[in-house]
Amino acid sequence: MNMPLKVKLVDVGPRDGLQNEKQPVPASVKVELVHRLQAAGLKDIEVTSFVSPKWVPQMGDNAQVMAQIQRQAGVRYSVLTPNMKGMEAALAAPRDQWPDEIVVFAAASEAFSQRNINCSIAESIERFRPVCEAALAHNIAIRGAISCAMACPYEGEIAPERVGMVARLLKGIGVQHVGVADTIGVATPLKTQRALDAALGIYDINDVSGHFHDTYGQALGNTLIALQMGVWQFDTSVAGLGGCPYAKGATGNVASEDVVYMLHGMGIETGIDLDKLIDAGKFISDFLDRKPNSRAATAVLNKRAG
Ligand code: HMG
Ligand code: MG
């Protein structure tokens, strides 16, 4: 088995997590969450997205959040940029507030592409092309997401060939890394393996990550099978926050705390302090007035209380 000894987690809680929250979350709380995540040892944080505030009002304070975070050396801060308008907004700030990495997000399903970013898959690639050119020109890393890589809320099951097709299109415009996303959290391990395999037909093992929502409680199993394939990078969300406003019924990403607990239990290094991560999850959950959606966090918090 090719199990990695080290795993990199990108905490997408401030972006994927909070984008789906109806109640306004002040920029200061988002900034504090980023600070707590980096204090817990996260080296990759997806901070916000430069999308239309009419579509996703919660991310409307993107520039403010990017301006207010106190950056820590060695941490990579990423943002979503679906088009040049978003890229220009991300670059309008002083250079020290630029993202280190941008994320363009395509879908393996035409229907989801239309609902999420209001264009076809082919059109989305044309919109991303100048975004990638600008990122390369400014020395900013480029990650791509492939949404609905296993299933789509509108089209149902998605064939792995579609993941391969989108991965090829993304590679063609200079995207350096792809995240294979189970947007609605319905995939089971073998389906996950097939989708990852399709991406691995185009991208190197070091340039593919898993992004698993946990609606049906399968995300840890999906993470394990990905690890067995040698995949060592995952997007996870503190306190299991998350969901996409254009994927009804989908719940959050797999909780970072649960993945860290599993990895450490397997002797796999993450560089993350689980206790501090749990504190970060508790902080944002308290603000949202709910319990962290993480079994590991719940267990540790009960133990601390008890
Ligand atoms: P559009 O309406 O097709 O864009 O939206 P447009 O170019 O026709 O412009 C329409 C209006 O939007 C104009 O304003 C533009 O200025 C404005 P108006 O003249 O009407 O006042 N606009 C923008 N404003 C700010 N920032 C921008 C921007 N672009 C246009 N970047 C667009 C296209 C992509 C913008 C829109 O569909 C959108 O914002 N969608 C939101 C998508 C989103 O954020 N989804 C959630 C994140 S993806 C996700 O969660 C999946 C992921 O986690 C992986 C997984 O789990 O699958 C990554
Ligand atoms: Mg997502």
Tab-separated table of C-alpha atoms and ligand atoms in Angstrom:
chain	number	residue	atom	x	y	z
A	1	MET	CA	0.000	0.000	0.000
A	2	ASN	CA	1.158	3.472	-0.953
A	3	MET	CA	-0.048	5.167	2.217
A	4	PRO	CA	1.496	8.647	2.591
A	5	LEU	CA	3.478	9.476	5.733
A	6	LYS	CA	2.472	13.116	5.630
A	7	VAL	CA	-0.779	14.756	4.597
A	8	LYS	CA	-1.557	18.353	3.698
A	9	LEU	CA	-4.967	19.667	4.672
A	10	VAL	CA	-6.448	22.815	3.195
A	11	ASP	CA	-8.990	24.155	5.636
A	12	VAL	CA	-11.819	25.505	3.517
A	13	GLY	CA	-13.996	26.429	6.502
A	14	PRO	CA	-13.751	30.215	6.138
A	15	ARG	CA	-14.879	29.901	2.495
A	16	ASP	CA	-16.833	26.684	1.801
A	17	GLY	CA	-17.941	26.611	5.426
A	18	LEU	CA	-19.230	30.113	5.800
A	19	GLN	CA	-20.531	30.723	2.245
A	20	ASN	CA	-23.557	28.606	3.069
A	21	GLU	CA	-24.453	30.418	6.296
A	22	LYS	CA	-27.587	32.524	6.087
A	23	GLN	CA	-26.821	34.680	9.135
A	24	PRO	CA	-24.274	37.405	8.457
A	25	VAL	CA	-20.850	36.603	9.868
A	26	PRO	CA	-18.821	39.787	10.438
A	27	ALA	CA	-15.431	40.055	8.743
A	28	SER	CA	-13.804	40.240	12.189
A	29	VAL	CA	-15.113	36.741	13.044
A	30	LYS	CA	-13.862	35.327	9.734
A	31	VAL	CA	-10.466	36.915	10.356
A	32	GLU	CA	-10.344	35.460	13.875
A	33	LEU	CA	-11.195	32.031	12.462
A	34	VAL	CA	-8.299	32.263	9.995
A	35	HIS	CA	-5.986	33.299	12.837
A	36	ARG	CA	-7.092	30.375	14.969
A	37	LEU	CA	-6.616	27.931	12.104
A	38	GLN	CA	-3.084	29.094	11.457
A	39	ALA	CA	-2.343	28.984	15.184
A	40	ALA	CA	-3.479	25.337	15.093
A	41	GLY	CA	-0.834	24.615	12.458
A	42	LEU	CA	-2.838	24.802	9.225
A	43	LYS	CA	-0.498	25.772	6.397
A	44	ASP	CA	-3.209	26.136	3.766
A	45	ILE	CA	-6.358	28.154	4.345
A	46	GLU	CA	-9.095	28.943	1.821
A	47	VAL	CA	-10.040	32.365	3.053
A	48	THR	CA	-12.855	33.706	0.878
A	49	SER	CA	-14.175	33.970	-2.649
A	50	PHE	CA	-14.301	36.778	-5.170
A	51	VAL	CA	-17.714	35.894	-6.563
A	52	SER	CA	-20.773	38.033	-7.117
A	53	PRO	CA	-22.154	39.359	-3.803
A	54	LYS	CA	-25.620	39.059	-5.361
A	55	TRP	CA	-25.056	35.310	-5.684
A	56	VAL	CA	-23.233	34.721	-2.414
A	57	PRO	CA	-23.748	37.708	-0.070
A	58	GLN	CA	-21.769	36.074	2.748
A	59	MET	CA	-18.536	36.445	0.741
A	60	GLY	CA	-19.181	40.120	-0.031
A	61	ASP	CA	-16.549	41.188	2.502
A	62	ASN	CA	-13.774	39.325	0.620
A	63	ALA	CA	-11.426	42.313	0.261
A	64	GLN	CA	-11.924	43.346	3.865
A	65	VAL	CA	-11.087	39.851	5.139
A	66	MET	CA	-7.994	39.622	2.920
A	67	ALA	CA	-6.888	43.048	4.176
A	68	GLN	CA	-7.351	42.226	7.845
A	69	ILE	CA	-5.755	38.811	8.200
A	70	GLN	CA	-2.342	38.858	9.864
A	71	ARG	CA	-0.336	36.550	7.677
A	72	GLN	CA	1.958	33.950	9.089
A	73	ALA	CA	5.092	32.932	7.183
A	74	GLY	CA	4.746	29.562	5.474
A	75	VAL	CA	0.947	29.693	5.268
A	76	ARG	CA	-0.702	29.720	1.862
A	77	TYR	CA	-3.896	31.778	1.597
A	78	SER	CA	-6.238	30.921	-1.264
A	79	VAL	CA	-9.395	32.470	-2.710
A	80	LEU	CA	-11.941	31.492	-5.336
A	81	THR	CA	-11.924	33.502	-8.565
A	82	PRO	CA	-14.477	32.338	-11.167
A	83	ASN	CA	-13.784	35.053	-13.741
A	84	MET	CA	-11.624	38.090	-14.522
A	85	LYS	CA	-13.897	40.350	-12.521
A	86	GLY	CA	-13.087	38.262	-9.429
A	87	MET	CA	-9.398	38.072	-10.287
A	88	GLU	CA	-9.189	41.836	-10.800
A	89	ALA	CA	-10.900	42.407	-7.463
A	90	ALA	CA	-8.427	40.044	-5.754
A	91	LEU	CA	-5.514	41.922	-7.337
A	92	ALA	CA	-6.924	45.399	-6.671
A	93	ALA	CA	-5.526	45.261	-3.144
A	94	PRO	CA	-1.913	46.066	-2.234
A	95	ARG	CA	0.413	43.205	-3.120
A	96	ASP	CA	0.778	41.959	0.445
A	97	GLN	CA	-2.966	41.308	0.471
A	98	TRP	CA	-2.992	39.208	-2.689
A	99	PRO	CA	-3.857	35.541	-2.454
A	100	ASP	CA	-0.971	33.070	-2.742
A	101	GLU	CA	-3.227	30.772	-4.708
A	102	ILE	CA	-6.432	31.171	-6.669
A	103	VAL	CA	-9.057	28.524	-7.261
A	104	VAL	CA	-11.062	28.218	-10.455
A	105	PHE	CA	-14.046	25.942	-10.096
A	106	ALA	CA	-15.441	23.888	-12.924
A	107	ALA	CA	-17.969	21.083	-12.802
A	108	ALA	CA	-18.198	17.615	-14.314
A	109	SER	CA	-21.928	18.245	-14.756
A	110	GLU	CA	-23.353	20.747	-17.257
A	111	ALA	CA	-26.453	21.377	-15.164
A	112	PHE	CA	-24.414	22.186	-12.063
A	113	SER	CA	-22.089	24.446	-14.032
A	114	GLN	CA	-25.126	26.438	-15.190
A	115	ARG	CA	-26.637	26.674	-11.706
A	116	ASN	CA	-23.402	27.451	-9.908
A	117	ILE	CA	-21.572	29.800	-12.245
A	118	ASN	CA	-24.205	30.579	-14.873
A	119	CYS	CA	-22.363	29.139	-17.864
A	120	SER	CA	-21.554	25.868	-19.614
A	121	ILE	CA	-18.434	23.861	-18.826
A	122	ALA	CA	-16.825	25.012	-22.094
A	123	GLU	CA	-17.667	28.663	-21.352
A	124	SER	CA	-16.285	28.311	-17.839
A	125	ILE	CA	-12.945	27.162	-19.240
A	126	GLU	CA	-12.862	30.230	-21.499
A	127	ARG	CA	-13.597	32.439	-18.479
A	128	PHE	CA	-10.837	30.753	-16.476
A	129	ARG	CA	-8.242	31.043	-19.242
A	130	PRO	CA	-7.373	34.740	-18.681
A	131	VAL	CA	-7.651	34.222	-14.916
A	132	CYS	CA	-4.944	31.557	-15.127
A	133	GLU	CA	-2.824	33.752	-17.399
A	134	ALA	CA	-3.050	36.591	-14.882
A	135	ALA	CA	-2.203	34.257	-12.002
A	136	LEU	CA	0.857	32.911	-13.826
A	137	ALA	CA	1.965	36.448	-14.718
A	138	HIS	CA	1.761	37.417	-11.045
A	139	ASN	CA	3.351	34.258	-9.693
A	140	ILE	CA	0.160	33.105	-7.996
A	141	ALA	CA	-0.487	29.363	-7.784
A	142	ILE	CA	-3.550	27.936	-9.551
A	143	ARG	CA	-5.781	25.239	-8.166
A	144	GLY	CA	-8.855	23.907	-9.909
A	145	ALA	CA	-11.911	22.269	-8.429
A	146	ILE	CA	-14.015	19.714	-10.271
A	147	SER	CA	-17.454	19.875	-8.694
A	148	CYS	CA	-19.950	17.010	-8.924
A	149	ALA	CA	-17.156	14.604	-9.811
A	150	MET	CA	-19.180	11.605	-8.642
A	151	ALA	CA	-22.765	12.830	-8.684
A	152	CYS	CA	-24.810	15.914	-9.413
A	153	PRO	CA	-27.960	17.124	-7.650
A	154	TYR	CA	-29.547	17.746	-11.083
A	155	GLU	CA	-28.062	15.058	-13.358
A	156	GLY	CA	-27.559	12.168	-10.920
A	157	GLU	CA	-24.539	9.903	-11.350
A	158	ILE	CA	-21.542	11.297	-13.184
A	159	ALA	CA	-19.270	9.034	-15.216
A	160	PRO	CA	-15.548	9.137	-14.349
A	161	GLU	CA	-14.791	9.983	-18.005
A	162	ARG	CA	-16.357	13.383	-17.414
A	163	VAL	CA	-13.890	14.021	-14.597
A	164	GLY	CA	-11.047	13.085	-16.944
A	165	MET	CA	-12.457	15.415	-19.600
A	166	VAL	CA	-12.686	18.398	-17.242
A	167	ALA	CA	-9.254	17.654	-15.785
A	168	ARG	CA	-7.816	17.697	-19.311
A	169	LEU	CA	-9.511	21.038	-20.060
A	170	LEU	CA	-8.188	22.539	-16.829
A	171	LYS	CA	-4.684	21.274	-17.486
A	172	GLY	CA	-4.867	22.835	-20.949
A	173	ILE	CA	-5.296	26.328	-19.484
A	174	GLY	CA	-2.481	25.993	-16.951
A	175	VAL	CA	-4.290	24.810	-13.816
A	176	GLN	CA	-1.562	23.227	-11.686
A	177	HIS	CA	-3.588	21.091	-9.294
A	178	VAL	CA	-7.111	19.672	-9.256
A	179	GLY	CA	-9.433	18.908	-6.393
A	180	VAL	CA	-11.904	16.130	-7.064
A	181	ALA	CA	-15.081	17.231	-5.317
A	182	ASP	CA	-18.038	15.270	-4.057
A	183	THR	CA	-20.108	18.435	-3.838
A	184	ILE	CA	-23.213	16.789	-2.431
A	185	GLY	CA	-21.494	14.182	-0.265
A	186	VAL	CA	-23.143	11.106	-1.724
A	187	ALA	CA	-20.165	9.159	-3.040
A	188	THR	CA	-18.987	5.873	-1.572
A	189	PRO	CA	-15.363	4.702	-1.633
A	190	LEU	CA	-15.276	2.830	-4.953
A	191	LYS	CA	-16.952	5.691	-6.751
A	192	THR	CA	-14.440	8.017	-5.186
A	193	GLN	CA	-11.598	5.807	-6.341
A	194	ARG	CA	-12.897	5.858	-9.935
A	195	ALA	CA	-13.241	9.634	-9.977
A	196	LEU	CA	-9.748	10.086	-8.512
A	197	ASP	CA	-8.344	7.579	-10.997
A	198	ALA	CA	-9.798	9.630	-13.832
A	199	ALA	CA	-8.110	12.786	-12.537
A	200	LEU	CA	-4.877	10.834	-12.014
A	201	GLY	CA	-4.965	9.914	-15.700
A	202	ILE	CA	-4.292	13.600	-16.390
A	203	TYR	CA	-2.554	14.955	-13.275
A	204	ASP	CA	0.329	13.642	-11.213
A	205	ILE	CA	-0.448	12.145	-7.793
A	206	ASN	CA	1.168	15.235	-6.199
A	207	ASP	CA	-1.292	17.501	-7.995
A	208	VAL	CA	-4.599	15.874	-7.069
A	209	SER	CA	-6.600	16.363	-3.891
A	210	GLY	CA	-9.882	15.164	-2.473
A	211	HIS	CA	-12.726	17.493	-1.475
A	212	PHE	CA	-15.416	15.449	0.180
A	213	HIS	CA	-18.667	16.737	1.608
A	214	ASP	CA	-20.080	14.448	4.266
A	215	THR	CA	-23.823	14.471	3.707
A	216	TYR	CA	-24.144	10.679	3.857
A	217	GLY	CA	-21.315	10.134	6.363
A	218	GLN	CA	-19.012	8.613	3.753
A	219	ALA	CA	-16.259	11.202	3.673
A	220	LEU	CA	-13.828	9.500	6.063
A	221	GLY	CA	-14.164	6.250	4.100
A	222	ASN	CA	-13.608	8.198	0.903
A	223	THR	CA	-10.567	9.864	2.451
A	224	LEU	CA	-9.169	6.484	3.467
A	225	ILE	CA	-9.481	5.003	0.000
A	226	ALA	CA	-7.855	8.106	-1.456
A	227	LEU	CA	-4.958	7.711	1.001
A	228	GLN	CA	-4.589	4.096	-0.080
A	229	MET	CA	-4.226	5.376	-3.639
A	230	GLY	CA	-1.412	7.657	-2.497
A	231	VAL	CA	-3.431	10.893	-2.511
A	232	TRP	CA	-2.033	13.061	0.272
A	233	GLN	CA	-3.887	16.358	-0.035
A	234	PHE	CA	-7.429	17.036	1.120
A	235	ASP	CA	-9.775	19.949	1.626
A	236	THR	CA	-11.499	19.738	4.977
A	237	SER	CA	-13.558	22.171	6.972
A	238	VAL	CA	-13.185	23.021	10.633
A	239	ALA	CA	-16.269	21.992	12.641
A	240	GLY	CA	-17.624	20.337	9.469
A	241	LEU	CA	-18.969	23.660	8.248
A	242	GLY	CA	-19.958	24.038	4.659
A	243	GLY	CA	-22.103	23.391	1.678
A	244	CYS	CA	-22.743	25.031	-1.615
A	245	PRO	CA	-25.745	27.340	-1.951
A	246	TYR	CA	-26.327	25.832	-5.423
A	247	ALA	CA	-26.339	22.203	-4.221
A	248	LYS	CA	-29.505	21.923	-2.162
A	249	GLY	CA	-29.444	19.494	0.750
A	250	ALA	CA	-25.674	19.085	0.686
A	251	THR	CA	-24.063	19.472	4.086
A	252	GLY	CA	-20.575	20.484	5.076
A	253	ASN	CA	-17.171	19.200	4.160
A	254	VAL	CA	-15.717	16.423	6.227
A	255	ALA	CA	-14.658	17.960	9.543
A	256	SER	CA	-10.961	18.797	9.737
A	257	GLU	CA	-10.951	17.536	13.332
A	258	ASP	CA	-12.205	14.072	12.290
A	259	VAL	CA	-9.656	13.762	9.494
A	260	VAL	CA	-6.813	14.890	11.758
A	261	TYR	CA	-7.882	12.395	14.432
A	262	MET	CA	-7.931	9.578	11.864
A	263	LEU	CA	-4.588	10.552	10.323
A	264	HIS	CA	-2.779	10.934	13.638
A	265	GLY	CA	-4.235	7.609	14.759
A	266	MET	CA	-2.682	6.066	11.645
A	267	GLY	CA	0.694	7.657	12.386
A	268	ILE	CA	0.355	10.099	9.487
A	269	GLU	CA	1.755	13.580	10.135
A	270	THR	CA	-0.286	16.726	9.506
A	271	GLY	CA	1.573	19.387	11.500
A	272	ILE	CA	-1.772	20.257	13.097
A	273	ASP	CA	-2.460	20.506	16.821
A	274	LEU	CA	-5.810	18.732	17.247
A	275	ASP	CA	-6.651	20.509	20.517
A	276	LYS	CA	-6.104	23.942	19.025
A	277	LEU	CA	-8.084	22.930	15.928
A	278	ILE	CA	-10.962	21.857	18.166
A	279	ASP	CA	-10.770	25.255	19.885
A	280	ALA	CA	-10.999	26.966	16.480
A	281	GLY	CA	-14.051	24.837	15.623
A	282	LYS	CA	-15.639	25.648	18.983
A	283	PHE	CA	-15.022	29.350	18.429
A	284	ILE	CA	-16.883	29.455	15.110
A	285	SER	CA	-19.588	27.039	16.287
A	286	ASP	CA	-20.260	29.197	19.355
A	287	PHE	CA	-20.589	32.204	17.096
A	288	LEU	CA	-23.068	30.312	14.883
A	289	ASP	CA	-24.839	29.087	18.019
A	290	ARG	CA	-24.494	25.384	17.319
A	291	LYS	CA	-22.332	22.424	18.226
A	292	PRO	CA	-19.328	21.533	16.035
A	293	ASN	CA	-20.334	19.007	13.384
A	294	SER	CA	-17.400	16.750	14.200
A	295	ARG	CA	-17.489	13.502	16.142
A	296	ALA	CA	-13.870	13.883	17.260
A	297	ALA	CA	-14.453	17.457	18.456
A	298	THR	CA	-17.628	16.413	20.296
A	299	ALA	CA	-15.797	13.546	22.005
A	300	VAL	CA	-12.904	15.754	23.103
A	301	LEU	CA	-15.181	18.580	24.264
A	302	ASN	CA	-17.282	16.109	26.296
A	303	LYS	CA	-14.130	14.690	27.833
A	304	ARG	CA	-12.881	18.168	28.711
A	305	ALA	CA	-16.231	19.020	30.313
A	306	GLY	CA	-16.430	15.817	32.156
B	1	HMG	P1	-22.968	36.077	-14.111
B	1	HMG	O1	-24.256	36.727	-13.685
B	1	HMG	O2	-23.037	35.080	-15.223
B	1	HMG	O3	-21.856	37.164	-14.430
B	1	HMG	O4	-22.341	35.396	-12.826
B	1	HMG	P2	-21.839	38.361	-15.422
B	1	HMG	O5	-20.443	38.461	-15.907
B	1	HMG	O6	-22.971	38.273	-16.420
B	1	HMG	O7	-22.131	39.626	-14.455
B	1	HMG	C1	-23.384	39.851	-13.818
B	1	HMG	C2	-23.200	40.762	-12.636
B	1	HMG	O8	-22.359	40.144	-11.651
B	1	HMG	C3	-22.526	42.082	-12.964
B	1	HMG	O9	-22.994	43.036	-12.000
B	1	HMG	C4	-21.073	41.798	-12.661
B	1	HMG	O10	-20.358	42.955	-12.380
B	1	HMG	C5	-21.188	40.916	-11.421
B	1	HMG	P3	-24.212	44.027	-12.345
B	1	HMG	O11	-23.772	44.742	-13.590
B	1	HMG	O12	-25.438	43.182	-12.560
B	1	HMG	O13	-24.296	44.886	-11.112
B	1	HMG	N1	-20.052	40.020	-11.271
B	1	HMG	C6	-19.235	39.983	-10.185
B	1	HMG	N2	-19.251	40.685	-9.037
B	1	HMG	C7	-18.268	40.385	-8.148
B	1	HMG	N3	-17.331	39.430	-8.332
B	1	HMG	C8	-17.309	38.729	-9.473
B	1	HMG	C9	-18.288	38.985	-10.453
B	1	HMG	N4	-18.559	38.461	-11.671
B	1	HMG	C10	-19.623	39.105	-12.149
B	1	HMG	N5	-16.369	37.779	-9.643
B	1	HMG	C11	-20.639	34.396	-11.490
B	1	HMG	C12	-21.167	34.613	-12.895
B	1	HMG	C13	-19.593	33.296	-11.521
B	1	HMG	C14	-20.018	35.684	-10.994
B	1	HMG	C15	-21.810	34.034	-10.571
B	1	HMG	O14	-22.474	32.935	-11.137
B	1	HMG	C16	-21.400	33.695	-9.162
B	1	HMG	O15	-20.886	34.530	-8.437
B	1	HMG	N6	-21.662	32.471	-8.728
B	1	HMG	C17	-21.360	32.044	-7.374
B	1	HMG	C18	-20.691	30.750	-7.420
B	1	HMG	C19	-20.243	30.335	-6.031
B	1	HMG	O16	-19.637	31.095	-5.314
B	1	HMG	N7	-20.559	29.084	-5.680
B	1	HMG	C20	-20.072	28.519	-4.471
B	1	HMG	C21	-18.595	28.245	-4.543
B	1	HMG	S1	-18.196	26.813	-5.526
B	1	HMG	C22	-18.330	25.513	-4.419
B	1	HMG	O17	-18.753	25.682	-3.300
B	1	HMG	C23	-17.837	24.168	-4.866
B	1	HMG	C24	-16.468	23.784	-4.275
B	1	HMG	O18	-16.485	23.829	-2.867
B	1	HMG	C25	-16.113	22.358	-4.726
B	1	HMG	C26	-17.289	21.418	-4.468
B	1	HMG	O19	-17.638	21.145	-3.319
B	1	HMG	O20	-17.871	21.033	-5.494
B	1	HMG	C27	-15.361	24.719	-4.777
B	2	MG	MG	-17.288	22.313	-1.585
